[in-house]
mmCIF file of C-alpha atoms in Angstrom:
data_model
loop_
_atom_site.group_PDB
_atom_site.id
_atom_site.type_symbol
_atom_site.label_atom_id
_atom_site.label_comp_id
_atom_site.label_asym_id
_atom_site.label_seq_id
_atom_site.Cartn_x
_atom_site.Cartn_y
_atom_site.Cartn_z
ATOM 1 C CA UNK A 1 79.232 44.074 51.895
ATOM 2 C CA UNK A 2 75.606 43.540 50.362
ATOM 3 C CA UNK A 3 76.850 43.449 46.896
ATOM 4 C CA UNK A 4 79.311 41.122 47.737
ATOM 5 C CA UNK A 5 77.253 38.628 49.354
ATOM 6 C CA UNK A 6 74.625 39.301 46.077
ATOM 7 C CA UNK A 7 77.643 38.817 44.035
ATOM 8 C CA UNK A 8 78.485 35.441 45.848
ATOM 9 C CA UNK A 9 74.788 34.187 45.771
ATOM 10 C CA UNK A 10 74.732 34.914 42.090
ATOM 11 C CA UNK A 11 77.502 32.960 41.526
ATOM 12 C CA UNK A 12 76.739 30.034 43.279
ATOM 13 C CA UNK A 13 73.305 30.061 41.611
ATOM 14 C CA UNK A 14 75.078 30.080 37.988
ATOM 15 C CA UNK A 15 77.602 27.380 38.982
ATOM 16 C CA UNK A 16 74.400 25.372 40.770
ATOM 17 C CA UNK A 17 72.293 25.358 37.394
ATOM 18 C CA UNK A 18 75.685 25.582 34.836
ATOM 19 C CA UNK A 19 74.097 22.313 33.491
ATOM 20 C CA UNK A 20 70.681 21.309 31.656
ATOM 21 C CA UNK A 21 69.151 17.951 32.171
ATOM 22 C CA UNK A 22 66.518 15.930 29.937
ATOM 23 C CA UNK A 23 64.700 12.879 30.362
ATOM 24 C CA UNK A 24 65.175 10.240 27.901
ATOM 25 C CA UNK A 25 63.587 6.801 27.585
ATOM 26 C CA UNK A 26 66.543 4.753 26.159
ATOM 27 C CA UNK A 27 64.460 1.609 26.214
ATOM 28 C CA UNK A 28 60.645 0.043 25.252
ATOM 29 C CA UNK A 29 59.143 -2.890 24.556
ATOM 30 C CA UNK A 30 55.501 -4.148 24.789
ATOM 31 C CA UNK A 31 56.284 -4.820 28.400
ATOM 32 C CA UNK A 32 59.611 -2.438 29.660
ATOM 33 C CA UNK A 33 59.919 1.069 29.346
ATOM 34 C CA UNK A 34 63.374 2.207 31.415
ATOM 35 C CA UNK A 35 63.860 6.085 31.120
ATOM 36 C CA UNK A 36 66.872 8.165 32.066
ATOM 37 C CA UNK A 37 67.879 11.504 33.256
ATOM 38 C CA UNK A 38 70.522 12.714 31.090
ATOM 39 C CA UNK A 39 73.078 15.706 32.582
ATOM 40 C CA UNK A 40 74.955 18.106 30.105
ATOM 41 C CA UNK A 41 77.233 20.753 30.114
ATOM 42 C CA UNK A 42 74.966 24.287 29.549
ATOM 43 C CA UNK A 43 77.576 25.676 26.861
ATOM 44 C CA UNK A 44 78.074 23.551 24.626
ATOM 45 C CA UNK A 45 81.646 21.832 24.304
ATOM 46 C CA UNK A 46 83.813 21.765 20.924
ATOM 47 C CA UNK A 47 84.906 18.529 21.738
ATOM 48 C CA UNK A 48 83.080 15.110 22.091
ATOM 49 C CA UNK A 49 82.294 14.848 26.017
ATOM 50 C CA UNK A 50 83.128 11.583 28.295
ATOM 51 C CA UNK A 51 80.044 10.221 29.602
ATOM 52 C CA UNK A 52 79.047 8.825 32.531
ATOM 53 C CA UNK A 53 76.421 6.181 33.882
ATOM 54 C CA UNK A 54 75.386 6.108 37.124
ATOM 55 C CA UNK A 55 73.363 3.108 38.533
ATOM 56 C CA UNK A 56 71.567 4.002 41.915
ATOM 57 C CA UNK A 57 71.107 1.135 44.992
ATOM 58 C CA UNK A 58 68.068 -0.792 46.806
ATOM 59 C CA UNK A 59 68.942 -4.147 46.810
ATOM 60 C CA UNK A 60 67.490 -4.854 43.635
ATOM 61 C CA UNK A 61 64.147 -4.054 44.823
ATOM 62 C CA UNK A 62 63.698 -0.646 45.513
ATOM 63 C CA UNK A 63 65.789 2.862 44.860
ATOM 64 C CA UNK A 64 65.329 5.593 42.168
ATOM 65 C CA UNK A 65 67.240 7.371 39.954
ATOM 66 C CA UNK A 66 67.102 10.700 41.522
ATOM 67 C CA UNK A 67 69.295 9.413 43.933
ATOM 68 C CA UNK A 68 72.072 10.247 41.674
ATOM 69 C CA UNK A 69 71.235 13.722 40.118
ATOM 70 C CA UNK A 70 73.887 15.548 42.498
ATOM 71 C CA UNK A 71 76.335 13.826 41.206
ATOM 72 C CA UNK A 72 75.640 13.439 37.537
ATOM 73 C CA UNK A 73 75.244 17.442 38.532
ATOM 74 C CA UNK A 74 78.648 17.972 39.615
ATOM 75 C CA UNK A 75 80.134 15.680 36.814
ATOM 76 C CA UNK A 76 77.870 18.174 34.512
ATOM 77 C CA UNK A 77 79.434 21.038 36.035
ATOM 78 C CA UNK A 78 82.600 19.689 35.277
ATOM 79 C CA UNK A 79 82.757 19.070 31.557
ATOM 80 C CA UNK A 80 80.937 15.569 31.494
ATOM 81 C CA UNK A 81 77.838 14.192 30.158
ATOM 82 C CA UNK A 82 76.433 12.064 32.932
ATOM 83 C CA UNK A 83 72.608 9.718 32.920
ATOM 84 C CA UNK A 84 71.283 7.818 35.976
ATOM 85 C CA UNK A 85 69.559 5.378 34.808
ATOM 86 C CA UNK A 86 66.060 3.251 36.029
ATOM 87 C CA UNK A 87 66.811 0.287 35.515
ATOM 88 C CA UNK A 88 64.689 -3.518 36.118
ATOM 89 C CA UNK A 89 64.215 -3.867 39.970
ATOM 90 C CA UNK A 90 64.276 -8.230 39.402
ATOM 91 C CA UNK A 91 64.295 -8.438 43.133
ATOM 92 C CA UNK A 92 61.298 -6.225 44.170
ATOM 93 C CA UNK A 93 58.698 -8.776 46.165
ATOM 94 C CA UNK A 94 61.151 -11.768 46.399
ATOM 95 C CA UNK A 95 63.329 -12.649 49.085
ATOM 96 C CA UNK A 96 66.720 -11.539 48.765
ATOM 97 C CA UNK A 97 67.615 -12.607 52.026
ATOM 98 C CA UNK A 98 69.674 -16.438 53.166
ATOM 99 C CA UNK A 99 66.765 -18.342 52.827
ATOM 100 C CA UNK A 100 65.973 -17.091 49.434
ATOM 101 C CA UNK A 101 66.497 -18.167 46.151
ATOM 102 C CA UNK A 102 69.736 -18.056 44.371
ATOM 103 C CA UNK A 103 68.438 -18.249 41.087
ATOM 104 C CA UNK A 104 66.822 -14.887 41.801
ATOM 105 C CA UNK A 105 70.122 -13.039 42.816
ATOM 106 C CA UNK A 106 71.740 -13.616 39.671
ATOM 107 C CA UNK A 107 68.831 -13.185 37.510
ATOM 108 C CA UNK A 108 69.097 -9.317 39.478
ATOM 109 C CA UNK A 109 72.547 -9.260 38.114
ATOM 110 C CA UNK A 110 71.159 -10.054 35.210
ATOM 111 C CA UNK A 111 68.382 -7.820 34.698
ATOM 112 C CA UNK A 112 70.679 -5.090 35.909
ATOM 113 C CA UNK A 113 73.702 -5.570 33.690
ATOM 114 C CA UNK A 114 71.626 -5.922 30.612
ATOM 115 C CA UNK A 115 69.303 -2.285 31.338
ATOM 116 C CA UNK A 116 73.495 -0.824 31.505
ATOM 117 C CA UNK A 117 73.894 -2.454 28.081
ATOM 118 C CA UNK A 118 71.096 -1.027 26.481
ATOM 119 C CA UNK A 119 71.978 2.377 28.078
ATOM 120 C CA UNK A 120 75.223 2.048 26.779
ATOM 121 C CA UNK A 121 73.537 0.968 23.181
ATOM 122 C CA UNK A 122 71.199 3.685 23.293
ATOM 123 C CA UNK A 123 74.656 6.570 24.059
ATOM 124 C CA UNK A 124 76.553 4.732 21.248
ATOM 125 C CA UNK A 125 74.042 4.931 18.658
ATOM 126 C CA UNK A 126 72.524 8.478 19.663
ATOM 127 C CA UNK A 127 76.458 9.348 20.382
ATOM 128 C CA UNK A 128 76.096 12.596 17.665
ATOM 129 C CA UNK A 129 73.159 13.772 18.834
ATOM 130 C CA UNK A 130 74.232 13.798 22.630
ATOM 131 C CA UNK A 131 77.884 14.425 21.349
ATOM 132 C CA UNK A 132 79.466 11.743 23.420
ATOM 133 C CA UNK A 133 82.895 10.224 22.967
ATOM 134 C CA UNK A 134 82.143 6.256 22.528
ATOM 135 C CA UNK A 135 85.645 6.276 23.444
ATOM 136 C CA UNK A 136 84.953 7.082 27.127
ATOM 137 C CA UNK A 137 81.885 5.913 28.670
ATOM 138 C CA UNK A 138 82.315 5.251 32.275
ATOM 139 C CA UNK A 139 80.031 3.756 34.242
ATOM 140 C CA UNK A 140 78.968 3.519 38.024
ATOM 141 C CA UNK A 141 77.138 2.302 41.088
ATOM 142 C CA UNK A 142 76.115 1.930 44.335
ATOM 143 C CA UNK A 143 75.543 -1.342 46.575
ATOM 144 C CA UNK A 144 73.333 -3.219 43.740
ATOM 145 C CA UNK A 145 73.853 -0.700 41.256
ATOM 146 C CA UNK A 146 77.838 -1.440 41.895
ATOM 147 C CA UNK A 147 77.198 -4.873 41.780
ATOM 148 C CA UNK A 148 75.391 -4.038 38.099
ATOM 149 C CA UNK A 149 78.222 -2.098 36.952
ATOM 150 C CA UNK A 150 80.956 -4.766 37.890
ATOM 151 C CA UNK A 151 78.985 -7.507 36.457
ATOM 152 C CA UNK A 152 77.708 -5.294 32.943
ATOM 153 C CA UNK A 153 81.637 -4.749 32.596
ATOM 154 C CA UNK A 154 83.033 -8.062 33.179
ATOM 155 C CA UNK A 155 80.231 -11.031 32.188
ATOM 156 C CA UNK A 156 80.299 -11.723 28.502
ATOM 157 C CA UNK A 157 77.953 -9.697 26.711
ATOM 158 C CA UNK A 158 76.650 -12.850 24.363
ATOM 159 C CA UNK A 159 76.567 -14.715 27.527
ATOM 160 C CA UNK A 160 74.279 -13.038 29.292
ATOM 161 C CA UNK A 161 72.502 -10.954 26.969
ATOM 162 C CA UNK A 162 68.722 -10.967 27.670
ATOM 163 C CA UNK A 163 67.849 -8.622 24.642
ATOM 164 C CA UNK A 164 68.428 -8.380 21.015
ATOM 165 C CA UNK A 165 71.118 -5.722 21.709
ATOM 166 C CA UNK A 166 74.687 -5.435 20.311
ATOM 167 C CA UNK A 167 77.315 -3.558 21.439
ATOM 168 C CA UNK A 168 80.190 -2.834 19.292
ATOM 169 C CA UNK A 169 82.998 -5.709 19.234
ATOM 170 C CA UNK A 170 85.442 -5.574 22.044
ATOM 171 C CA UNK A 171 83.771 -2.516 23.467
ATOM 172 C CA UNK A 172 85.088 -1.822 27.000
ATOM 173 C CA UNK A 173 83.888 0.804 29.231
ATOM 174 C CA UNK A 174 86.433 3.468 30.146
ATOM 175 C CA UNK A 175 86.662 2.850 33.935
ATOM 176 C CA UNK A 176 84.275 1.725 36.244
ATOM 177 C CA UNK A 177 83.679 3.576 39.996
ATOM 178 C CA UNK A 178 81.771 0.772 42.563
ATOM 179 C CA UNK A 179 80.618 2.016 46.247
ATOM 180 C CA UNK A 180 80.564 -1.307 48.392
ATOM 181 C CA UNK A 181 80.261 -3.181 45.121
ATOM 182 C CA UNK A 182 81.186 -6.912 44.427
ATOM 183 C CA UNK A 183 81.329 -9.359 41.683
ATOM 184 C CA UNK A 184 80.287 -13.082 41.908
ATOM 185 C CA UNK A 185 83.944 -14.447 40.490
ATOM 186 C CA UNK A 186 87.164 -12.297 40.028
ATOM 187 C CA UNK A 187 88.073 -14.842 37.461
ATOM 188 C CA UNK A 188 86.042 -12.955 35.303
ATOM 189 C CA UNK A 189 88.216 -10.021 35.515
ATOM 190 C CA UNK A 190 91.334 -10.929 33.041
ATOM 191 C CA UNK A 191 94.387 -8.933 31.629
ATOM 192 C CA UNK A 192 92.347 -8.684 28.425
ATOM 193 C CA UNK A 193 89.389 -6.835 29.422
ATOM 194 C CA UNK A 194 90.734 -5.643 33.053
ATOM 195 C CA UNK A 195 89.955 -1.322 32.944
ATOM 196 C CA UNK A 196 90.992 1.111 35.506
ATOM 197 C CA UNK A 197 88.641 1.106 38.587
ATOM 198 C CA UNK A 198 87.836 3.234 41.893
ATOM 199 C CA UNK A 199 86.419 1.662 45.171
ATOM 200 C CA UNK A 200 85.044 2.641 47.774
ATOM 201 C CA UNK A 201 83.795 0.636 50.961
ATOM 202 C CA UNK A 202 83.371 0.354 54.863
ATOM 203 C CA UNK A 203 85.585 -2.304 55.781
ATOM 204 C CA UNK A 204 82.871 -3.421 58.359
ATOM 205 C CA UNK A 205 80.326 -4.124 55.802
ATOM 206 C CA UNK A 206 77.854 -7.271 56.623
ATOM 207 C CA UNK A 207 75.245 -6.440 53.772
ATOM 208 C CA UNK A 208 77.883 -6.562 51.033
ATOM 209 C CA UNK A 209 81.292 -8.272 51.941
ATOM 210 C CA UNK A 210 84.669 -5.927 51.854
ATOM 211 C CA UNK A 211 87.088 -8.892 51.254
ATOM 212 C CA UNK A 212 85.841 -12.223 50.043
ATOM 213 C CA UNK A 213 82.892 -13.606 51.823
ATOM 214 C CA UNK A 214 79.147 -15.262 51.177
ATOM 215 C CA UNK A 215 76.848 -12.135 50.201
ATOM 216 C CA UNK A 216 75.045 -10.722 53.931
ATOM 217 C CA UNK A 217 77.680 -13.383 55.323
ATOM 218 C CA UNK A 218 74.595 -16.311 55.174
ATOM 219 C CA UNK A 219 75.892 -19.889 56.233
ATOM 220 C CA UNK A 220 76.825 -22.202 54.028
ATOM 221 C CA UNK A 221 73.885 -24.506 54.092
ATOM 222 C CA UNK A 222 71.794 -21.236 53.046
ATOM 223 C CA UNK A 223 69.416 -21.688 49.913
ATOM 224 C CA UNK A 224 70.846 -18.452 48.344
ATOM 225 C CA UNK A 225 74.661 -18.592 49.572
ATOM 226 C CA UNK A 226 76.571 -17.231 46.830
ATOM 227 C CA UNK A 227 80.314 -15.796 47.460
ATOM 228 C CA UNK A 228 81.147 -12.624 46.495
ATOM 229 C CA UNK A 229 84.253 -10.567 45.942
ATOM 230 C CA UNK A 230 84.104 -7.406 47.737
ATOM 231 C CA UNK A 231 86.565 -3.944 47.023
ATOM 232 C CA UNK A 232 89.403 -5.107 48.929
ATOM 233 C CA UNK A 233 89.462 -8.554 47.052
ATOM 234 C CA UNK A 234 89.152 -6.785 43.163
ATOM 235 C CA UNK A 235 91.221 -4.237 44.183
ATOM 236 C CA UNK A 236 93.902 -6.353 44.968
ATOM 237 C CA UNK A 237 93.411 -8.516 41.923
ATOM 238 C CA UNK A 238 93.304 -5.275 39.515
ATOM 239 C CA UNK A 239 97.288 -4.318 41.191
ATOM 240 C CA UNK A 240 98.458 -8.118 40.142
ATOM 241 C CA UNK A 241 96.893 -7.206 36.511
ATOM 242 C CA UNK A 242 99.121 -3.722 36.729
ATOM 243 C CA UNK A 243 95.795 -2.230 36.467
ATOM 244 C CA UNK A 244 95.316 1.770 37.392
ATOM 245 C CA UNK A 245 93.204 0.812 40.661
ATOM 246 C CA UNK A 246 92.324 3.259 43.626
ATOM 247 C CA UNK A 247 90.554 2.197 46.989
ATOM 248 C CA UNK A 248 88.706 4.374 49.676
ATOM 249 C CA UNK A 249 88.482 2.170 53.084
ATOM 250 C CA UNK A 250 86.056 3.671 55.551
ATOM 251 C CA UNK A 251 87.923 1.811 58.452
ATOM 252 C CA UNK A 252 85.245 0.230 60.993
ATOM 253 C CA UNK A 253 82.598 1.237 58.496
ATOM 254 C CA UNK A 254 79.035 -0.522 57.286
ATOM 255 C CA UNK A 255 77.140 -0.647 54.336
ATOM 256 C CA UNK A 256 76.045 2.826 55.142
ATOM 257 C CA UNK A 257 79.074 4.234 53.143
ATOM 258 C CA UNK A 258 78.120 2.727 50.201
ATOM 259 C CA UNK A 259 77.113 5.976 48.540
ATOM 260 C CA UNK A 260 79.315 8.363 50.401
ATOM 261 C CA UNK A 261 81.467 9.594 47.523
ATOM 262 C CA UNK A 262 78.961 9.955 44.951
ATOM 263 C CA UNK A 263 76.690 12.586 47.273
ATOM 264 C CA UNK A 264 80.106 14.492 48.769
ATOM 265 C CA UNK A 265 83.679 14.538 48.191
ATOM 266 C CA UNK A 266 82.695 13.652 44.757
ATOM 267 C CA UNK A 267 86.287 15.214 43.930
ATOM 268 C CA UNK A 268 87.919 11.794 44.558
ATOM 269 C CA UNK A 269 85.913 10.417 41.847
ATOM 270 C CA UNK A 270 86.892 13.476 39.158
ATOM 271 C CA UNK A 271 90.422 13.170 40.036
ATOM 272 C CA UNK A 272 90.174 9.437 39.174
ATOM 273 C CA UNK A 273 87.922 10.197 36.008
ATOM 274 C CA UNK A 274 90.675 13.079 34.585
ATOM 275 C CA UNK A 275 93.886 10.963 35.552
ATOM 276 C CA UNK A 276 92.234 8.291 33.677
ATOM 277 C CA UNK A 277 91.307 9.958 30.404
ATOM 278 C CA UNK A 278 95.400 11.673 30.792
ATOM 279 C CA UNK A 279 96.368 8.500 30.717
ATOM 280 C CA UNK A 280 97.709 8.417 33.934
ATOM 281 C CA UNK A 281 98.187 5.096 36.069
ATOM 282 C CA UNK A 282 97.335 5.351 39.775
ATOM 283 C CA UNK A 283 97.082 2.452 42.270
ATOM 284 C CA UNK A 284 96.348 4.051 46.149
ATOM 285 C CA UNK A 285 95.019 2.966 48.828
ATOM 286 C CA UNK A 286 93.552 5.270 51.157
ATOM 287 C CA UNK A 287 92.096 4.524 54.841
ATOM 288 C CA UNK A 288 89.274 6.940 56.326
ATOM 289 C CA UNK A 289 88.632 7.094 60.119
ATOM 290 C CA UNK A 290 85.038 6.712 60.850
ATOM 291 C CA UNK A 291 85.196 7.175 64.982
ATOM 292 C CA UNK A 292 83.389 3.356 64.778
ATOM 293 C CA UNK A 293 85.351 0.649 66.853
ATOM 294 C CA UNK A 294 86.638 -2.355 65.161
ATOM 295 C CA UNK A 295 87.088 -5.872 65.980
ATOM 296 C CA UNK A 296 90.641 -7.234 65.243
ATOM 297 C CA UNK A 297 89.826 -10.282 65.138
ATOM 298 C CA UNK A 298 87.152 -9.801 62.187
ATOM 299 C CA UNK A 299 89.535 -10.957 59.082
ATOM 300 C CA UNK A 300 87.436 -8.771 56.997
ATOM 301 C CA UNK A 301 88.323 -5.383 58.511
ATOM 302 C CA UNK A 302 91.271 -4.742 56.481
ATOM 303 C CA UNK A 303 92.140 -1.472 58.142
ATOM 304 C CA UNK A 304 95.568 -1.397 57.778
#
């Protein structure tokens, strides 16, 4: 019995550290320096690996990017590559609130999407050295890091480039993977440049809207009402594209979820990842109980 509980210890310990991670700064300037923590596979793969990158929360003012070493871990573990990425906190000492400024909310977009580009630049041009398939770079976030990821893959990069940065021409991440994300106009999400997606999201959620709705639900004589587009909303606008889509409702739930997948049942998110690289098209829709009561008459509980 003692060597088989060694035996089992041992094993978990091999699978626990059956990756290596390194720090990388992927960006300086006189002012910036934005580093990364960069997840591999410990034996080295034949074939050029899909890469993920993960953008943690906070609002745009806070968070780190430890937050997301057990997953890039278990994506590691699992025959990815896989950063989370620091990344320019443009909200940190303003007020992010209704009564703030909405200038300052999208200039966090901003900041935010344009860090993700010069990830991305830094994994394209360093893609031999980290053997990385350009191919397949995925990217994702939570709360303001989804909202980074949904607006880095959908704004025009000449747009709203802050940086003298190229990407390749009609790049295109992979897929994209948003917990309690949402994007400022789902007309920015077209046929042409429309990739497959995963959601997740408590349907409750008053921080970041589920469905359509003004971000933290201000009123509409608020100095930073903006409307967003929530899960539900780009969900349902990625199935009228015939666009692989798949969406996690934590029924009754807050913005407490908003992270959820990425720190367990991460297996949701690989199955999504592997179907997508196989080519596979998936549109689901699944509906977790979370024990919390709802109201039925809230229009953006969308428990059904």
């Amino acid at each position: 019995m003692k060597k088989m509980l060694l035996l089992a210890i041992l094993l978990v310990s091999a699978f626990a550290n059956a990756q290596k991670m390194s720090t990388i700064t992927y960006f300086q300037n006189d002012t910036l320096k934005l580093d990364l923590d960069l997840f591999e596979p410990e034996t080295a793969s034949k074939t050029k690996l899909p890469l993920m990158i993960y953008v943690h929360g906070g609002g745009f003012s806070g968070g780190q990017r430890e937050s997301g070493h057990s997953f890039c871990k278990y994506l590691a573990n699992n025959g990815f590559a896989s950063a989370t990425i620091t990344y320019t906190l443009y909200a940190k000492g303003k007020n992010f609130g209704c009564d703030g400024a909405l200038p300052n909310k999208i200039k966090s977009f901003q900041f935010g999407a344009n860090d993700l580009w010069l990830a991305t630049s830094y994994f394209i041009k360093n893609s031999k050295k980290h053997n990385i398939d350009v191919d397949k770079i995925f990217v994702s976030g939570s709360s303001a890091g989804a909202e980074t990821v949904l607006h880095g893959t959908f704004w025009d990069f000449k747009t709203m480039n802050l940086y003298k940065n190229t990407l390749p021409k009609d790049f295109k991440y992979a897929g994209l993977v948003s917990g309690a994300g949402a994007i400022m106009d789902l007309n920015l999400i077209t046929k042409k440049n429309v990739i497959p997606m995963l959601f997740f999201h408590g349907s409750a959620d008053v921080t970041v809207p589920f469905g359509t709705a003004a971000h933290h639900f201000c009123k509409t004589n608020a100095s930073n009402w903006l409307m967003l587009f929530g899960s539900h909303s780009i969900y349902n606008h990625a199935l009228s594209l015939n666009e692989s889509a798949s969406l996690y409702t934590f029924c009754g739930g807050g913005h407490e979820y908003s992270g959820t997948l990425f720190e367990k049942d991460q297996f949701y998110i690989l199955n999504f990842l592997n179907d997508v690289l196989a080519g596979k098209k998936v549109q689901n829709h699944t509906v977790f109980k979370t024990g919390k009561k709802t109201d039925k008459a809230n229009p953006y509980v969308f428990c059904d």
